[in-house]
Structures are given as structure tokens and as C-alpha cells.
Amino acid sequence: MNWRDLMRDDHSAVGVKPFSGSFTQQEPIPDAGIAAAVALMKSGRLHRYNVKGNDIGATAKLEAAYAKYQGSLYCLAIASGGAAMSISLRAAGVKPGDPVLTNAFTLAPVPGAIAAVGARPVLVEVTEDLVLDLEDLTAKIITSGAKVLMLSHMRGHICDMDVLTELLTAHRVTLIEDCAHTMGAKWNGTRSGNFGLAGCFSTQTYKHMNSGEGGFLTSDDPEFMARAIIMSGSYMLYERHGAAPDAAVFEKVRLVSPNISSRMDNLRAELLLSQLLKLDDNCERWNARYRRLAEGLRDVPNLVLPHRPQAEAYVASSIQFRVPGLGPKGAERVLAGCAALGVELKWFGEKTPRGFTSSHHSWQYAEAQKLPQTDAIMADLFDMRIPLTFSLTDCDQITGIIRAVLKGELS
Ligand SMILES: *Cc1c(COP(=O)(O)O)cnc(C)c1O
């Protein structure tokens, strides 16, 4: 039976009832955040530096609170995750034409941030477990001569950070982490974002905190952070930051770092301050849903879940699985079959970019590169968002649908 027969049949006959939840529905902003945002709007003081006297604005408070959460010396609240990445590359000294290593499987803002500073993305293969292939990385460090790795923890999968940092130290390559999907996650007890020069986070609606748009840049390096703060558009008001280096550090950089206005505002900061208090709880709630989904998919024939090592304390706000041998037609049918039953999957093997792009073939501003391993993995790879508005019972219903559709396709 294929999904068309499934559609024609009484759904209950095969035990699947269409799912009616929304894959894009996030939870509301906490009441305390809404109240603080309303009070701020009444005050009119939305710009981060528009504070009364010696008051500390919400953005500066948020920087201090996030630095504490992250365990980093410095934190800059910023307009987006993409801005955090491009500013960190520039502040790290990347110049136009420089090669910058990154994952071949990631989201468009990552190669985009590299291109935004005029640098050249050098794409590194990923493994079947969706993490950076450290062998290919080693080869490409040597052939490209790149001095910076923008490591994307794509979909929250973390490579062996102990092996990676050793390798990067040996080759004198600077690490910047794209933590858009690993806010709250750890490797061997160290928070994702604390392994290299800087961590870049996004607080855009689909990430682990939601301010519509927004992000953080974290680091322990004072001069790097001073540059980044000036670049973010601090003018000479950098002393009004919540987790910044001493004013003396800015003396050296303040007149030679271009302003790329990318500030966060107090309104978003209020929304985020209220959510930071719930972040760890929410990470646990994501993982409970992930475990339930993974359990429901574990023994589906032909379906492969990525292996997640003990050292990886992940935050699974999405789930990925591969179905080797399905082929493009089969994958299209699985997508359509699941969609007809209310389950929105993304398939990374799609030729034409839809919704968002994660295929390096769509990044034509960068030099075309051969990545056969990544292409083969993405051809079989499915992806699903896990909104916190779904219950554990919803998760069971969803896996029931995926099972039924795959069973129909593969029989
Ligand atoms: C969303 C995302 C970003 C960037 O976030 P924005 O805030 O949208 O700029 C970076 N990397 C990955 C992998 C992402 O999914």
C-alpha cells in the first residue's frame, strides 16, 4: 500500500488519525516578559542606550544575565545570529578573500556570514551522524590554508569537541561556533559556544529563545569583544554594556572598527530576560519530546537515527532521520504522504530550495565545491521541527503517521 491508498482508506483502518497541530506554533512570551515590554513601550525608551541617568537598560541586563548563564566573560546582545557570525569573523581579523572553513551541511546564514565579509567559504563534509567530518577538515585545513573555522552545530549535533580542539590547536586554526541550535547544550560538561574564540547564538523565533529577531555573541577575549561591540554600533557608549571588557581595552580599537549597526533593542531584551529564566526547563522539555519521537521511530525498518554520543548533552528542538535507498521519488511521496496526514517534514535532498536552504548547491555566490559524502547523506535525510506546543501524546501520533507512511512506501 502506498500513501495514496492510505489517503483513500479510512485512516482508522491503518490506525492513523491525521495530526492537526501546527509545526510553526511557538509558546507565548511569558506574562512577566509581556508586562515588562508594555511598561517599556509606555516609557518610550526602546533604544538600548536611551536610559534615564545611571539606569541599566534591559539590553545591558540581558548581556550580564546571558554571560552568567553561558559562563563566558563577555556577551554582546545583537540583532541576529547572522550578525553575530559576520561581526565575529570581522572582529577575528578575517579579510576579503580569506578562506574560512565551515560545514557543508548548515543553514544559508552561515556561508552567508562568510560571504558578507568578502571571505571564501571552504565547505567541509559532514558524517552520517550530521557532524563535521574531522578527517575531511584536516585535509582542507592543509589544502586551503584557512586560519578560521566557523563550526555550525547544525540541528544541534555536536562533533567530538575534544578531538576537534586538539586538531585546531595543532594547526593554529581559530574556532568560532555557530550555536543557533545548541543554546543550552554541552559537550563533556562544557557549554557549546565556549570551546573557541567566540560563540554565536540566535534568538530568532525558531530557536531556543524567541524575540522575533535577535542573538548573542559571547567570548572571553577582551580585544575581540571590544571590536565586536564597536562594530555592533555602540558608538562611544560602550560603557553602557552589561558584559563588556574594561573601557581601557576599547581605546585601541574604537576608532578603527567600522560601525555595522546591528544592535539589540530594549523591547526584545525584555522578552528575552523573561525567557532566560525558563531556558533550562525548556531544554529538558524539548529533550523529553525528542526521546519520545526517537523511541517511536527506533524500530521502523530502513529508518536510521543519528547516533548521539554520551558526551553530547544536546537540546533537541528538532529531529532528523535518514531513510537510505528511498530515492528522490520515494522521498517526495513520503513528504506528501506525511503532509496529507498533517505531519510537516523537510527533506534535505530536494533540488529546488523551498522554505529555507541548506544545500550548498543553492549557495552560488560561493565557489562550487564537490561534496559527494554530504550530498549522499542529504539525499536520504529528513528533518522535523519539535515545537514545545506539542505534547508527548502528539509525538506518539506523529511517529504513528511517519511509520504508516514509510511502511506504505517501502512495502
Ligand atoms: C537560524 C540560524 C542561524 C542564524 O540565525 P538568524 O538569527 O536567523 O540570523 C545560523 N545558523 C543556523 C544553523 C541557523 O539555523
Short mmCIF file of C-alpha atoms and ligand atoms in Angstrom, two decimals:
data_model
loop_
_atom_site.label_atom_id
_atom_site.label_comp_id
_atom_site.label_asym_id
_atom_site.label_seq_id
_atom_site.Cartn_x
_atom_site.Cartn_y
_atom_site.Cartn_z
CA MET A 1 0.00 0.00 0.00
CA ASN A 2 1.29 3.48 -0.77
CA TRP A 3 0.21 6.78 0.74
CA ARG A 4 -2.45 7.33 -1.88
CA ASP A 5 -4.25 4.19 -0.78
CA LEU A 6 -3.76 5.32 2.75
CA MET A 7 -5.50 8.57 1.90
CA ARG A 8 -8.37 6.77 0.24
CA ASP A 9 -8.81 4.36 3.09
CA ASP A 10 -10.46 5.05 6.34
CA HIS A 11 -7.45 6.34 8.32
CA SER A 12 -8.54 4.42 11.38
CA ALA A 13 -8.19 1.18 9.42
CA VAL A 14 -4.42 1.63 9.41
CA GLY A 15 -4.51 3.20 12.84
CA VAL A 16 -3.52 6.71 11.85
CA LYS A 17 -5.58 9.76 12.52
CA PRO A 18 -4.43 12.99 10.79
CA PHE A 19 -2.45 15.29 13.06
CA SER A 20 -3.86 18.80 13.48
CA GLY A 21 -1.08 20.54 15.45
CA SER A 22 0.94 23.38 13.93
CA PHE A 23 4.65 22.85 13.34
CA THR A 24 5.26 26.60 13.46
CA GLN A 25 3.32 27.38 16.64
CA GLN A 26 5.63 28.55 19.42
CA GLU A 27 4.68 29.13 23.01
CA PRO A 28 3.59 32.61 24.11
CA ILE A 29 6.05 35.06 25.65
CA PRO A 30 5.92 34.66 29.47
CA ASP A 31 3.47 37.07 31.14
CA ALA A 32 6.32 38.79 33.00
CA GLY A 33 8.01 39.50 29.66
CA ILE A 34 4.81 40.90 28.17
CA ALA A 35 4.28 43.15 31.21
CA ALA A 36 7.89 44.39 31.07
CA ALA A 37 7.58 45.01 27.32
CA VAL A 38 4.38 47.02 27.80
CA ALA A 39 5.97 49.10 30.57
CA LEU A 40 8.97 49.74 28.33
CA MET A 41 6.75 50.84 25.45
CA LYS A 42 4.98 53.24 27.79
CA SER A 43 8.36 54.73 28.70
CA GLY A 44 9.30 55.17 25.03
CA ARG A 45 12.91 54.17 25.82
CA LEU A 46 13.35 51.40 23.29
CA HIS A 47 16.88 52.11 22.06
CA ARG A 48 19.44 50.31 24.19
CA TYR A 49 21.36 53.47 25.07
CA ASN A 50 18.23 55.54 25.75
CA VAL A 51 18.23 55.12 29.52
CA LYS A 52 17.47 57.59 32.29
CA GLY A 53 20.55 58.79 34.20
CA ASN A 54 22.50 55.85 35.53
CA ASP A 55 19.72 53.30 34.94
CA ILE A 56 20.80 50.00 33.47
CA GLY A 57 18.72 49.22 30.41
CA ALA A 58 17.16 45.84 29.65
CA THR A 59 19.73 45.07 26.93
CA ALA A 60 22.67 45.57 29.29
CA LYS A 61 20.88 43.48 31.95
CA LEU A 62 20.32 40.75 29.42
CA GLU A 63 24.02 40.73 28.44
CA ALA A 64 25.05 40.29 32.07
CA ALA A 65 22.45 37.56 32.60
CA TYR A 66 23.36 35.65 29.45
CA ALA A 67 27.12 35.87 30.13
CA LYS A 68 26.41 34.36 33.55
CA TYR A 69 24.27 31.59 32.05
CA GLN A 70 26.83 30.85 29.37
CA GLY A 71 29.81 31.04 31.70
CA SER A 72 31.63 33.47 29.41
CA LEU A 73 33.37 36.68 30.45
CA TYR A 74 31.70 38.81 27.78
CA CYS A 75 28.40 38.88 25.96
CA LEU A 76 27.06 41.20 23.28
CA ALA A 77 23.32 41.20 22.57
CA ILE A 78 22.89 41.68 18.83
CA ALA A 79 20.32 41.99 16.04
CA SER A 80 20.54 38.41 14.71
CA GLY A 81 22.55 35.21 14.73
CA GLY A 82 23.78 36.09 11.24
CA ALA A 83 25.05 39.47 12.50
CA ALA A 84 26.80 37.71 15.40
CA MET A 85 28.60 35.46 12.87
CA SER A 86 29.68 38.09 10.37
CA ILE A 87 30.77 40.54 13.07
CA SER A 88 32.72 37.79 14.84
CA LEU A 89 34.55 36.92 11.60
CA ARG A 90 35.43 40.57 11.03
CA ALA A 91 36.45 41.09 14.66
CA ALA A 92 38.63 37.96 14.40
CA GLY A 93 40.53 39.65 11.60
CA VAL A 94 39.13 37.79 8.59
CA LYS A 95 39.82 39.81 5.43
CA PRO A 96 38.21 39.80 1.98
CA GLY A 97 39.44 36.80 0.00
CA ASP A 98 40.43 34.77 3.07
CA PRO A 99 39.31 31.14 3.11
CA VAL A 100 37.01 30.25 6.03
CA LEU A 101 36.13 26.63 6.77
CA THR A 102 32.56 25.65 7.56
CA ASN A 103 30.17 22.69 7.43
CA ALA A 104 28.80 21.74 4.02
CA PHE A 105 25.51 20.93 5.75
CA THR A 106 24.20 24.00 7.54
CA LEU A 107 21.74 26.82 7.03
CA ALA A 108 22.24 29.62 4.48
CA PRO A 109 23.13 32.36 7.03
CA VAL A 110 26.40 30.54 7.81
CA PRO A 111 28.06 30.65 4.36
CA GLY A 112 26.23 33.97 4.02
CA ALA A 113 28.06 35.43 7.02
CA ILE A 114 31.38 34.34 5.48
CA ALA A 115 30.47 35.90 2.14
CA ALA A 116 29.27 39.06 3.91
CA VAL A 117 32.84 39.85 4.97
CA GLY A 118 34.11 39.08 1.46
CA ALA A 119 35.69 35.81 2.55
CA ARG A 120 35.50 32.44 0.76
CA PRO A 121 33.55 29.55 2.32
CA VAL A 122 35.53 26.29 2.22
CA LEU A 123 32.93 23.57 2.77
CA VAL A 124 33.79 20.53 4.85
CA GLU A 125 31.97 17.19 4.56
CA VAL A 126 29.66 16.00 7.33
CA THR A 127 29.29 12.46 8.65
CA GLU A 128 26.20 10.23 8.77
CA ASP A 129 25.69 11.49 12.31
CA LEU A 130 25.41 15.02 10.85
CA VAL A 131 28.57 16.40 12.45
CA LEU A 132 31.70 17.81 10.85
CA ASP A 133 33.94 15.14 9.31
CA LEU A 134 37.24 15.72 11.12
CA GLU A 135 39.27 13.82 8.51
CA ASP A 136 37.98 15.99 5.69
CA LEU A 137 38.52 19.02 7.94
CA THR A 138 42.17 18.11 8.45
CA ALA A 139 42.67 17.69 4.71
CA LYS A 140 41.01 21.00 3.94
CA ILE A 141 42.91 22.92 6.63
CA ILE A 142 46.04 21.86 4.78
CA THR A 143 44.86 22.43 1.20
CA SER A 144 43.04 25.73 1.84
CA GLY A 145 45.42 27.28 4.35
CA ALA A 146 42.36 28.60 6.20
CA LYS A 147 43.00 30.04 9.65
CA VAL A 148 39.38 30.15 10.84
CA LEU A 149 36.68 27.50 11.25
CA MET A 150 33.08 28.66 11.56
CA LEU A 151 31.72 25.45 13.06
CA SER A 152 27.98 25.06 12.71
CA HIS A 153 26.35 22.75 15.24
CA MET A 154 23.67 22.20 12.63
CA ARG A 155 20.39 20.88 14.05
CA GLY A 156 22.09 20.60 17.43
CA HIS A 157 24.53 17.80 16.52
CA ILE A 158 27.90 18.34 18.20
CA CYS A 159 31.08 16.76 16.87
CA ASP A 160 33.79 15.42 19.21
CA MET A 161 34.87 18.78 20.60
CA ASP A 162 37.85 17.29 22.46
CA VAL A 163 39.35 15.88 19.28
CA LEU A 164 38.39 18.99 17.32
CA THR A 165 40.01 21.49 19.69
CA GLU A 166 43.20 19.45 19.78
CA LEU A 167 43.28 19.36 16.00
CA LEU A 168 42.63 23.10 15.65
CA THR A 169 45.29 23.94 18.23
CA ALA A 170 47.82 21.80 16.38
CA HIS A 171 47.05 23.59 13.09
CA ARG A 172 46.60 27.05 14.68
CA VAL A 173 43.08 27.44 13.38
CA THR A 174 40.73 29.79 15.27
CA LEU A 175 37.33 28.37 16.19
CA ILE A 176 34.08 30.34 16.06
CA GLU A 177 30.96 28.35 16.95
CA ASP A 178 27.56 28.80 15.35
CA CYS A 179 25.32 27.82 18.27
CA ALA A 180 21.98 28.72 16.70
CA HIS A 181 20.81 25.17 17.52
CA THR A 182 22.90 24.48 20.63
CA MET A 183 21.93 27.21 23.08
CA GLY A 184 21.83 25.35 26.42
CA ALA A 185 23.72 22.30 25.09
CA LYS A 186 27.05 20.94 26.36
CA TRP A 187 29.87 18.65 25.28
CA ASN A 188 31.60 16.81 28.13
CA GLY A 189 30.24 19.35 30.59
CA THR A 190 31.40 22.46 28.69
CA ARG A 191 28.74 24.68 27.18
CA SER A 192 28.54 24.82 23.43
CA GLY A 193 29.96 28.21 22.45
CA ASN A 194 32.82 28.12 24.98
CA PHE A 195 35.29 26.00 23.00
CA GLY A 196 36.93 28.62 20.83
CA LEU A 197 37.25 32.36 20.35
CA ALA A 198 33.51 33.02 20.22
CA GLY A 199 30.02 31.59 20.30
CA CYS A 200 27.22 32.95 18.06
CA PHE A 201 23.60 32.48 19.13
CA SER A 202 20.27 33.33 17.56
CA THR A 203 17.08 34.34 19.37
CA GLN A 204 15.01 34.36 16.22
CA THR A 205 11.53 32.83 16.60
CA TYR A 206 12.53 29.28 15.64
CA LYS A 207 15.49 28.96 18.02
CA HIS A 208 15.70 28.28 21.77
CA MET A 209 14.56 31.74 22.86
CA ASN A 210 12.18 33.89 20.87
CA SER A 211 12.49 37.64 20.36
CA GLY A 212 11.36 37.59 16.74
CA GLU A 213 14.88 38.50 15.66
CA GLY A 214 18.00 38.71 17.81
CA GLY A 215 21.10 36.94 19.03
CA PHE A 216 24.20 36.91 21.22
CA LEU A 217 27.91 36.89 20.67
CA THR A 218 29.96 35.51 23.59
CA SER A 219 33.72 35.38 24.16
CA ASP A 220 36.45 35.52 26.80
CA ASP A 221 38.78 37.57 24.57
CA PRO A 222 38.72 41.26 25.60
CA GLU A 223 40.08 42.84 22.42
CA PHE A 224 37.95 40.68 20.13
CA MET A 225 34.87 41.60 22.14
CA ALA A 226 35.73 45.31 22.19
CA ARG A 227 35.95 45.27 18.39
CA ALA A 228 32.66 43.38 18.11
CA ILE A 229 30.89 45.83 20.42
CA ILE A 230 32.08 48.84 18.43
CA MET A 231 31.12 47.10 15.18
CA SER A 232 27.66 46.28 16.54
CA GLY A 233 27.00 50.04 16.64
CA SER A 234 27.85 51.12 20.18
CA TYR A 235 29.28 54.48 19.06
CA MET A 236 31.23 55.68 22.12
CA LEU A 237 28.60 54.34 24.52
CA TYR A 238 30.30 51.00 25.11
CA GLU A 239 30.48 51.65 28.83
CA ARG A 240 26.73 51.10 28.94
CA HIS A 241 27.11 47.41 28.16
CA GLY A 242 26.31 44.62 30.59
CA ALA A 243 29.19 42.19 29.99
CA ALA A 244 31.92 44.14 28.18
CA PRO A 245 35.69 44.41 28.67
CA ASP A 246 37.16 47.35 30.62
CA ALA A 247 36.95 50.76 28.95
CA ALA A 248 40.74 50.78 28.53
CA VAL A 249 40.54 47.88 26.05
CA PHE A 250 38.37 50.00 23.76
CA GLU A 251 40.99 52.73 23.45
CA LYS A 252 42.92 50.64 20.97
CA VAL A 253 40.02 49.63 18.76
CA ARG A 254 37.28 52.24 19.00
CA LEU A 255 38.34 54.41 16.06
CA VAL A 256 39.44 51.64 13.73
CA SER A 257 36.43 49.31 13.92
CA PRO A 258 33.62 50.10 11.44
CA ASN A 259 30.06 50.54 12.72
CA ILE A 260 27.80 47.88 11.20
CA SER A 261 24.69 48.89 13.17
CA SER A 262 23.35 45.58 14.48
CA ARG A 263 22.18 46.48 17.95
CA MET A 264 19.59 44.73 20.03
CA ASP A 265 16.84 46.94 21.46
CA ASN A 266 15.34 47.03 24.96
CA LEU A 267 12.00 45.66 23.82
CA ARG A 268 13.48 42.40 22.59
CA ALA A 269 15.76 42.30 25.60
CA GLU A 270 12.72 42.38 27.92
CA LEU A 271 11.17 39.47 26.03
CA LEU A 272 14.42 37.51 26.35
CA LEU A 273 15.05 38.30 30.04
CA SER A 274 11.77 36.61 30.90
CA GLN A 275 12.61 33.56 28.76
CA LEU A 276 16.17 33.06 30.00
CA LEU A 277 14.73 32.04 33.38
CA LYS A 278 12.90 29.17 31.65
CA LEU A 279 15.62 28.12 29.23
CA ASP A 280 16.94 25.10 31.11
CA ASP A 281 13.41 23.83 31.77
CA ASN A 282 12.54 24.26 28.12
CA CYS A 283 15.68 22.38 27.03
CA GLU A 284 14.50 19.46 29.15
CA ARG A 285 11.00 19.70 27.63
CA TRP A 286 12.49 19.57 24.10
CA ASN A 287 14.52 16.54 25.00
CA ALA A 288 11.52 14.73 26.51
CA ARG A 289 9.71 15.21 23.19
CA TYR A 290 12.76 14.16 21.21
CA ARG A 291 13.20 10.97 23.24
CA ARG A 292 9.52 10.14 22.74
CA LEU A 293 9.78 10.68 18.97
CA ALA A 294 13.07 8.76 18.72
CA GLU A 295 11.51 5.90 20.70
CA GLY A 296 8.55 5.86 18.33
CA LEU A 297 10.83 5.70 15.28
CA ARG A 298 13.53 3.42 16.64
CA ASP A 299 12.38 0.12 15.13
CA VAL A 300 10.95 1.43 11.86
CA PRO A 301 12.63 -0.67 9.15
CA ASN A 302 15.12 1.27 7.00
CA LEU A 303 14.93 4.35 9.21
CA VAL A 304 18.23 5.48 10.76
CA LEU A 305 18.51 7.97 13.62
CA PRO A 306 21.86 9.70 14.08
CA HIS A 307 23.98 8.25 16.88
CA ARG A 308 24.29 10.68 19.80
CA PRO A 309 27.37 10.09 21.97
CA GLN A 310 27.28 10.14 25.78
CA ALA A 311 29.41 13.30 25.90
CA GLU A 312 26.79 15.25 23.96
CA ALA A 313 24.22 16.93 26.22
CA TYR A 314 22.03 18.03 23.34
CA VAL A 315 18.96 20.24 23.17
CA ALA A 316 16.77 18.62 20.55
CA SER A 317 14.42 21.26 19.22
CA SER A 318 14.21 19.21 16.02
CA ILE A 319 14.69 15.61 14.93
CA GLN A 320 16.48 14.16 11.89
CA PHE A 321 16.41 10.70 10.40
CA ARG A 322 17.64 9.05 7.23
CA VAL A 323 15.86 6.51 5.07
CA PRO A 324 18.61 5.11 2.84
CA GLY A 325 17.52 3.76 -0.50
CA LEU A 326 14.26 5.67 -0.72
CA GLY A 327 15.30 7.60 -3.82
CA PRO A 328 14.06 11.07 -4.79
CA LYS A 329 10.61 9.88 -5.96
CA GLY A 330 10.13 7.88 -2.79
CA ALA A 331 11.23 10.82 -0.65
CA GLU A 332 8.75 13.12 -2.41
CA ARG A 333 5.98 10.59 -1.76
CA VAL A 334 6.91 10.32 1.92
CA LEU A 335 6.85 14.12 2.22
CA ALA A 336 3.46 14.32 0.51
CA GLY A 337 2.06 11.36 2.44
CA CYS A 338 3.08 12.80 5.79
CA ALA A 339 1.88 16.28 4.80
CA ALA A 340 -1.53 14.87 3.82
CA LEU A 341 -1.77 13.49 7.35
CA GLY A 342 -0.70 16.79 8.92
CA VAL A 343 2.97 15.97 9.54
CA GLU A 344 5.39 18.54 8.12
CA LEU A 345 8.74 17.02 7.27
CA LYS A 346 11.59 18.72 5.48
CA TRP A 347 13.69 16.69 3.06
CA PHE A 348 17.26 17.90 2.57
CA GLY A 349 17.65 16.08 -0.74
CA GLU A 350 15.34 18.46 -2.54
CA LYS A 351 16.86 20.00 -5.66
CA THR A 352 14.98 23.30 -5.58
CA PRO A 353 15.26 25.23 -2.33
CA ARG A 354 11.90 25.53 -0.56
CA GLY A 355 11.26 27.46 2.65
CA PHE A 356 14.87 27.64 3.73
CA THR A 357 18.07 26.45 2.05
CA SER A 358 20.58 24.06 3.49
CA SER A 359 22.02 22.69 0.28
CA HIS A 360 25.41 24.01 -0.75
CA HIS A 361 24.20 23.79 -4.38
CA SER A 362 21.98 26.80 -3.61
CA TRP A 363 24.86 28.99 -2.40
CA GLN A 364 26.04 30.08 -5.80
CA TYR A 365 27.83 33.21 -4.55
CA ALA A 366 30.42 30.78 -3.20
CA GLU A 367 32.77 28.78 -5.35
CA ALA A 368 31.16 25.44 -6.35
CA GLN A 369 32.67 22.53 -4.40
CA LYS A 370 32.46 18.76 -4.66
CA LEU A 371 30.98 17.21 -1.52
CA PRO A 372 29.89 13.70 -2.50
CA GLN A 373 29.62 12.39 1.06
CA THR A 374 27.41 15.25 2.25
CA ASP A 375 25.29 15.05 -0.92
CA ALA A 376 24.70 11.32 -0.38
CA ILE A 377 23.72 11.87 3.26
CA MET A 378 21.40 14.77 2.50
CA ALA A 379 19.68 12.76 -0.25
CA ASP A 380 18.26 10.44 2.44
CA LEU A 381 17.80 12.98 5.20
CA PHE A 382 14.52 14.13 6.75
CA ASP A 383 14.02 16.81 9.35
CA MET A 384 11.18 17.79 11.63
CA ARG A 385 10.70 20.71 13.97
CA ILE A 386 9.65 19.94 17.56
CA PRO A 387 7.62 22.89 18.86
CA LEU A 388 7.12 22.93 22.62
CA THR A 389 3.40 23.33 21.99
CA PHE A 390 3.31 19.60 21.07
CA SER A 391 2.51 17.15 23.86
CA LEU A 392 4.09 13.73 24.30
CA THR A 393 0.86 12.20 23.00
CA ASP A 394 1.18 14.40 19.92
CA CYS A 395 4.65 12.91 19.46
CA ASP A 396 3.18 9.39 19.51
CA GLN A 397 0.60 10.37 16.93
CA ILE A 398 3.28 11.89 14.70
CA THR A 399 5.52 8.82 14.81
CA GLY A 400 2.47 6.64 14.09
CA ILE A 401 1.91 8.65 10.91
CA ILE A 402 5.57 8.54 9.82
CA ARG A 403 5.62 4.78 10.43
CA ALA A 404 2.44 4.19 8.44
CA VAL A 405 3.59 6.32 5.50
CA LEU A 406 7.04 4.71 5.41
CA LYS A 407 5.55 1.25 5.71
CA GLY A 408 3.29 2.01 2.75
CA GLU A 409 6.21 3.38 0.74
CA LEU A 410 8.62 0.57 1.49
CA SER A 411 6.25 -2.37 1.15
C1 LIG B 1 18.96 30.39 12.23
C2 LIG B 1 20.34 30.00 12.05
C3 LIG B 1 21.40 30.93 12.07
C4 LIG B 1 21.25 32.41 12.09
O1 LIG B 1 20.23 32.95 12.76
P1 LIG B 1 19.48 34.32 12.35
O2 LIG B 1 19.22 34.90 13.70
O3 LIG B 1 18.26 33.92 11.60
O4 LIG B 1 20.41 35.16 11.55
C5 LIG B 1 22.67 30.45 11.99
N1 LIG B 1 22.95 29.16 11.86
C6 LIG B 1 21.98 28.23 11.79
C7 LIG B 1 22.37 26.80 11.63
C8 LIG B 1 20.65 28.61 11.87
O5 LIG B 1 19.69 27.70 11.77
#
